[in-house]
Amino acid sequence: MGDPRGDRNMDLSLREADPEVAAAIAREAVRQRDHIELIASENYAFAAVREAQGSILTNKYAEGYPGKRYYAGCEFVDVVEDLARSRALQLFGGSEHVNVQPHSGASANIAVFSAAMEPGDSFVAMSLSQGGHLSHGAPVNLSGRWFAPTFYGVRPDDGLIDWEGVERAVATAKPKILIAGASAYPRTLDFARFAAIAHDAGAKLLVDMAHISGIVAAGLHPSPFPHADYVTSTTHKTLRGPRSGIAFARADLGAALDKSVFPGMQGGPLMHVIAAKAVAFGLALDPSFRTYMERTLANAKSLAAALAAHGFGVVTGGTDTHLILCDVTPLGVTGKEATLALEAVGVTINKNSIPGETRSPMVTSGVRYGTPAATTRGMGEAEMVQIAAWSAEAIARRDDPAALRRIAAEVSALARTFPVPGRDATSLAEHGA
Ligand SMILES: *Cc1c(COP(=O)(O)O)cnc(C)c1O
């Protein structure tokens, strides 16, 4: 009997349908298994998160919100979005309203901007070069082109938030929004102090907790929710969910936020990704997630101390979070050179500007390390000490190909003893090798 669809391609596996894409994914699986991932914003998602994200929910249009959709047949995706919303509110106790539809962290920020500002309005944020984010007013980003940002930064001497700078920026700009939150700040953020400055000036406080949301969820970083009017986050960094975003608002600002996301800036929500967010929030509510975050923070402290012992200039002298910012000038290299040396041995980090930076963003004087991904694989203090030693050695012997090859072999031998999450990922790497 023939196939009534007349299209046998519809049932092909990825490997059958597209060997080129399949091969690239398999090679990436090998890379993810054999390298040590220390980019602070990266992690390995829960296997169940990836399963939901790859599910048949991608087939469904569901413009609108649960119970108020523009399409028929939404009864099951409504269950999924309601689960995502209620779990997000439970995970971040104290939050009042949540929208789980933003496609990414940057989209969540734009949704808040368009809910709270008109084009040309001013806001205040940490500058990109001092640890802020592209979507907080960088001139090349929509946030900087359509709105009028004024920036604060960190003090060049100790790398901590320049509170006088925050107060000055708010006093002169009279902003609609003050943003607290960063991509490269290793210390606890004082949300009460940010809120006092914002609210005294009649501005709203947006906390972008993209990097630290897992730490907040675990109760190991003070919560922004008692203080902020809006909170945004990614869901794929410390939270270990799918690559996506989420936005929260005070109850009275919730309806405007929802309108801003849909129909303001997005069409159909990605229901498969929202399902994956529901799964991630559910798993983050399990007590094991707090243990994971505790180990992530302990590893960051160990790694910071070990790097300092090898001569790295650890900015602020340490870390309260999952990330470490280092000045590599004392080692005689730029951030770019250090990153390339570590890449050659399979230790993945990124170059980063440091307080008082004198080099361009493409070169930099610093590097950023983060422990969420390595901790997900089960690495602990002994591995952190080893990673710091390899880092120093790879930088010192960056012009010695034989030494780099030997270190790379040691790195991948160690990495392979720590499993990547998901039996599918393990077998993909085994077949891709
Ligand atoms: C990572 C990050 C984002 C952006 O997230 P995307 O999902 O990549 O758009 C936004 N804000 C901060 C502070 C971040 O660190």
XYZ file of C-alpha atoms and ligand atoms in Angstrom:
448
model
C 0.000 0.000 0.000
C 1.305 3.442 -0.878
C 1.752 6.252 1.605
C -1.343 8.471 1.319
C 0.832 11.544 1.885
C 2.870 10.816 -1.216
C 5.861 12.281 0.596
C 8.144 9.759 2.196
C 10.487 12.542 3.346
C 8.109 13.409 6.189
C 9.179 10.419 8.302
C 12.907 10.515 7.675
C 15.238 10.806 10.637
C 17.597 13.774 10.713
C 20.503 11.579 9.686
C 18.553 10.287 6.679
C 17.087 13.625 5.677
C 20.130 15.810 6.134
C 23.462 14.102 6.730
C 25.340 17.429 6.631
C 23.401 19.025 9.481
C 23.366 15.718 11.378
C 27.144 15.435 11.097
C 27.696 18.975 12.370
C 25.427 18.285 15.373
C 27.263 15.039 16.109
C 30.601 16.854 16.019
C 29.213 19.505 18.368
C 28.147 16.685 20.724
C 31.749 15.475 20.756
C 32.963 19.013 21.439
C 30.490 19.427 24.297
C 31.690 16.123 25.788
C 35.454 16.538 25.337
C 35.894 20.215 26.234
C 35.508 21.898 29.586
C 32.846 24.563 29.241
C 33.510 27.630 31.372
C 31.624 30.338 29.491
C 29.618 31.894 32.337
C 26.407 32.209 30.312
C 26.386 28.599 29.077
C 25.093 25.392 30.598
C 23.847 21.929 29.678
C 20.030 21.900 29.636
C 18.189 19.117 31.430
C 17.598 16.190 29.016
C 13.842 16.477 29.656
C 13.994 20.159 28.707
C 15.498 19.265 25.326
C 12.882 16.565 24.837
C 10.028 19.033 25.383
C 11.773 21.602 23.192
C 12.019 19.090 20.350
C 8.386 18.030 20.688
C 5.354 18.234 18.400
C 4.234 21.398 20.169
C 6.243 23.240 17.500
C 3.295 22.469 15.196
C 0.797 24.614 17.119
C -0.157 28.262 16.688
C -1.436 29.825 19.908
C -1.454 33.633 19.526
C -2.885 35.151 22.675
C -2.800 33.819 26.235
C -4.334 30.744 27.943
C -8.126 30.927 27.709
C -7.941 33.889 25.270
C -6.446 32.501 22.063
C -6.976 33.549 18.464
C -6.754 29.939 17.265
C -8.805 26.819 17.952
C -7.362 23.647 19.421
C -5.389 25.297 22.204
C -6.708 23.254 25.141
C -3.466 21.291 25.627
C -1.013 24.093 24.973
C -3.036 26.127 27.480
C -2.228 23.466 30.094
C 1.452 23.805 29.214
C 1.549 27.615 29.401
C -0.430 27.647 32.661
C 2.060 25.183 34.154
C 4.972 27.349 33.012
C 3.378 30.455 34.530
C 2.395 28.942 37.865
C 5.755 27.227 38.327
C 7.639 30.450 37.477
C 5.617 32.325 40.115
C 6.234 29.554 42.643
C 9.963 29.350 41.860
C 10.413 33.090 42.305
C 8.226 33.537 45.365
C 7.151 37.157 45.645
C 6.731 37.660 41.922
C 3.262 38.940 41.007
C 2.782 38.604 37.255
C 4.704 36.600 34.692
C 4.837 36.368 30.912
C 6.553 33.194 29.657
C 6.344 34.055 25.943
C 9.476 36.186 25.271
C 11.731 34.349 22.836
C 14.976 35.365 24.569
C 16.473 37.537 27.286
C 16.918 40.441 24.866
C 13.273 40.082 23.734
C 12.114 40.166 27.357
C 13.997 43.439 27.839
C 12.508 44.992 24.699
C 9.049 43.925 25.918
C 9.580 45.841 29.167
C 10.980 48.873 27.326
C 8.003 49.029 25.023
C 5.603 48.573 27.966
C 7.180 51.332 30.073
C 8.618 53.811 27.577
C 7.914 55.692 24.349
C 10.603 56.082 21.682
C 13.085 58.763 22.767
C 12.487 58.230 26.504
C 15.538 57.932 28.692
C 16.723 55.063 30.870
C 19.815 54.363 32.945
C 21.840 51.140 32.815
C 25.284 49.684 33.361
C 27.427 50.220 30.270
C 28.314 47.205 28.162
C 32.052 47.786 28.624
C 31.689 47.803 32.434
C 29.719 44.565 32.649
C 26.258 45.472 31.307
C 24.483 43.876 28.352
C 24.074 44.756 24.684
C 20.304 45.059 25.171
C 20.801 47.711 27.885
C 21.326 50.601 25.468
C 24.361 49.727 23.328
C 24.399 52.121 20.334
C 24.213 49.224 17.855
C 21.164 47.737 19.613
C 17.524 48.785 19.228
C 17.555 49.723 22.948
C 20.218 52.343 22.215
C 18.838 53.475 18.859
C 15.190 53.980 19.861
C 15.660 55.134 23.464
C 18.089 57.468 25.222
C 20.388 55.582 27.604
C 22.697 57.089 30.215
C 25.260 54.730 31.727
C 26.827 53.961 35.054
C 29.699 51.559 35.678
C 32.020 50.137 38.268
C 34.765 51.884 40.225
C 38.140 51.407 38.526
C 39.933 50.791 41.834
C 37.822 47.969 43.307
C 35.485 46.881 40.491
C 32.348 47.398 42.609
C 29.211 49.301 41.513
C 29.890 53.035 41.341
C 26.891 54.140 43.419
C 27.700 57.814 43.034
C 27.688 57.258 39.283
C 24.267 55.586 39.485
C 22.873 58.503 41.505
C 24.407 61.072 39.168
C 23.073 59.340 36.033
C 19.567 59.101 37.486
C 19.612 62.739 38.689
C 20.665 64.093 35.287
C 18.757 61.766 32.957
C 15.459 61.669 34.914
C 14.869 58.218 33.391
C 11.676 56.218 33.042
C 13.623 53.052 33.951
C 16.738 52.220 35.954
C 18.204 48.817 35.064
C 20.102 46.689 37.573
C 21.682 43.529 36.218
C 24.810 42.582 34.343
C 26.635 39.959 32.327
C 30.038 40.287 33.954
C 29.586 41.436 37.551
C 30.830 38.858 40.077
C 29.325 40.337 43.250
C 25.912 40.453 44.938
C 23.652 43.213 43.621
C 21.992 45.432 46.224
C 18.494 45.631 44.768
C 17.103 47.662 47.687
C 19.640 50.393 47.018
C 18.876 50.424 43.273
C 15.141 50.577 44.062
C 15.551 53.501 46.441
C 17.462 55.490 43.812
C 14.943 54.659 41.069
C 11.807 55.281 43.094
C 13.076 58.556 44.626
C 13.440 59.835 41.069
C 10.036 58.539 39.939
C 11.631 55.849 37.757
C 10.771 52.167 37.597
C 13.348 49.532 38.507
C 13.980 46.759 35.986
C 16.156 43.946 37.315
C 17.653 41.852 34.518
C 18.657 38.677 36.374
C 19.649 36.770 33.204
C 22.872 35.448 34.691
C 21.842 34.916 38.287
C 18.241 33.673 38.022
C 19.236 30.147 39.042
C 21.029 31.510 42.101
C 17.979 33.628 42.968
C 15.665 30.621 42.474
C 17.819 28.601 44.864
C 17.659 31.376 47.469
C 21.429 31.936 47.312
C 21.290 35.506 45.970
C 18.893 38.099 47.459
C 15.645 38.206 45.470
C 14.901 41.237 43.304
C 11.155 40.738 43.680
C 10.482 42.786 46.810
C 12.132 45.787 45.108
C 11.710 45.642 41.338
C 8.806 46.815 39.181
C 9.920 44.524 36.362
C 12.235 41.509 36.331
C 13.538 39.857 33.168
C 15.676 36.774 32.688
C 16.999 34.251 30.275
C 16.063 30.652 31.028
C 19.157 28.893 29.636
C 21.984 30.185 31.831
C 22.079 29.199 35.519
C 18.429 28.035 35.235
C 19.419 25.177 32.883
C 16.275 25.506 30.788
C 15.755 26.050 27.053
C 17.384 28.973 25.219
C 14.670 31.548 25.891
C 13.426 34.428 28.059
C 10.838 35.383 30.659
C 9.482 38.680 32.018
C 7.823 39.486 35.344
C 5.951 42.611 36.425
C 4.275 44.050 39.483
C 0.589 43.033 39.416
C -0.639 46.474 38.256
C 1.874 46.522 35.368
C 1.111 42.977 34.187
C -1.633 43.669 31.634
C 0.513 46.280 29.827
C 3.485 43.896 29.799
C 1.370 41.130 28.259
C 0.114 43.515 25.558
C 3.652 44.600 24.858
C 4.775 40.980 24.239
C 1.671 40.072 22.206
C 0.462 41.715 20.019
C 3.107 44.398 20.600
C 6.225 42.628 19.415
C 5.690 38.901 18.856
C 3.273 36.725 16.919
C 2.737 33.112 17.884
C 4.450 31.930 21.069
C 6.937 29.044 20.758
C 4.808 26.490 22.604
C 7.516 23.791 22.463
C 9.936 26.203 24.151
C 7.299 27.251 26.693
C 6.807 23.542 27.489
C 10.565 23.249 27.996
C 10.453 26.277 30.329
C 7.676 24.609 32.359
C 9.871 21.506 32.696
C 12.921 23.561 33.705
C 10.985 25.525 36.345
C 9.564 22.279 37.720
C 13.022 20.732 37.978
C 14.424 23.907 39.554
C 11.772 23.552 42.280
C 13.264 20.178 43.232
C 15.649 20.367 46.239
C 18.453 18.931 44.065
C 18.573 22.224 42.172
C 19.590 24.133 45.291
C 22.380 21.613 45.873
C 23.515 22.157 42.280
C 23.584 25.934 42.738
C 25.475 25.621 46.043
C 28.103 23.517 44.299
C 28.262 25.989 41.387
C 29.004 28.846 43.806
C 31.519 26.791 45.827
C 33.283 25.857 42.569
C 33.424 29.517 41.526
C 35.092 30.417 44.846
C 37.605 27.563 44.459
C 38.373 28.498 40.869
C 38.809 32.195 41.759
C 41.256 31.351 44.555
C 43.213 28.929 42.355
C 43.416 31.427 39.471
C 44.625 34.131 41.878
C 47.315 31.733 43.145
C 48.524 31.373 39.532
C 48.832 35.146 39.115
C 45.494 36.026 37.494
C 44.224 39.430 38.692
C 40.821 38.406 40.072
C 38.587 41.508 39.815
C 37.014 42.438 43.208
C 39.270 39.762 44.746
C 36.752 36.957 44.351
C 33.124 36.205 43.585
C 29.697 35.873 45.219
C 28.203 34.278 42.110
C 28.925 31.695 39.422
C 31.298 33.973 37.491
C 34.841 35.245 37.817
C 36.302 38.236 36.035
C 40.112 38.239 35.693
C 42.730 40.724 34.582
C 45.283 38.693 32.607
C 47.759 41.568 32.161
C 49.920 40.220 35.047
C 50.419 37.055 32.935
C 51.768 39.127 30.042
C 48.853 38.491 27.671
C 45.676 40.180 26.424
C 42.231 38.689 26.970
C 42.189 37.614 23.348
C 45.536 35.801 23.614
C 44.511 34.078 26.850
C 41.211 32.923 25.360
C 42.942 31.535 22.251
C 45.532 29.677 24.349
C 42.777 28.078 26.433
C 40.720 27.249 23.354
C 43.712 25.389 21.955
C 43.622 23.049 24.964
C 39.840 22.601 25.090
C 39.048 24.972 27.959
C 36.337 27.321 26.692
C 36.080 30.813 28.190
C 35.562 34.321 26.765
C 37.618 37.478 26.656
C 36.085 40.328 28.637
C 36.688 44.012 29.340
C 37.754 44.773 32.903
C 37.254 47.894 35.084
C 39.467 50.680 33.734
C 39.888 48.808 30.430
C 42.402 50.326 27.996
C 42.073 47.857 25.111
C 39.327 47.433 22.499
C 36.423 44.989 23.110
C 37.924 42.699 20.447
C 41.191 42.423 22.406
C 40.498 43.284 26.102
C 42.710 42.878 29.166
C 40.511 40.316 30.838
C 38.710 36.991 30.677
C 35.500 35.708 32.222
C 35.106 32.243 33.711
C 31.873 30.649 34.939
C 31.165 27.348 36.674
C 27.504 26.448 35.873
C 28.214 24.056 32.973
C 31.196 22.267 34.528
C 29.242 21.865 37.778
C 26.297 20.363 35.878
C 28.683 17.606 34.726
C 29.704 16.944 38.318
C 33.072 18.678 38.474
C 34.175 19.865 41.914
C 36.952 21.650 43.749
C 39.753 19.284 42.609
C 38.822 19.915 38.967
C 38.690 23.690 39.558
C 42.248 23.617 40.911
C 43.323 21.574 37.888
C 41.573 23.942 35.437
C 43.394 26.937 36.950
C 46.734 25.109 36.610
C 46.017 24.184 32.969
C 44.948 27.784 32.278
C 48.213 29.206 33.590
C 50.270 26.575 31.779
C 48.462 26.986 28.444
C 48.969 30.764 28.598
C 52.651 30.430 29.551
C 53.301 27.865 26.786
C 50.990 29.341 24.164
C 53.765 29.251 21.535
C 54.656 25.614 22.192
C 52.368 23.384 20.057
C 53.606 20.147 21.649
C 52.824 21.419 25.159
C 49.377 22.602 24.040
C 48.649 19.194 22.487
C 49.667 17.414 25.684
C 47.456 19.688 27.824
C 44.557 19.257 25.381
C 44.833 15.469 25.740
C 44.775 15.794 29.539
C 41.747 18.125 29.369
C 39.701 15.799 27.163
C 40.668 12.736 29.219
C 39.331 14.457 32.340
C 36.257 15.887 30.580
C 35.217 12.429 29.351
C 35.018 11.127 32.899
C 32.174 13.619 33.591
C 28.975 12.699 31.724
C 27.013 15.179 29.634
C 23.288 15.222 30.511
C 21.074 12.935 28.463
C 21.596 9.427 27.091
C 20.828 10.822 23.621
C 23.699 13.327 23.900
C 26.080 10.624 25.106
C 25.278 8.272 22.248
C 25.374 11.113 19.721
C 28.904 11.957 20.880
C 29.925 8.291 20.750
C 28.693 7.961 17.179
C 30.047 11.346 16.148
C 33.567 10.634 17.395
C 22.499 36.889 28.440
C 21.897 38.172 28.828
C 20.793 38.691 28.128
C 20.348 38.205 26.760
O 19.853 37.016 26.584
P 19.593 36.424 25.117
O 18.709 35.267 25.433
O 20.923 36.070 24.560
O 18.891 37.455 24.315
C 20.177 39.824 28.620
N 20.636 40.437 29.712
C 21.719 40.008 30.376
C 22.180 40.747 31.595
C 22.399 38.862 29.947
O 23.495 38.466 30.584
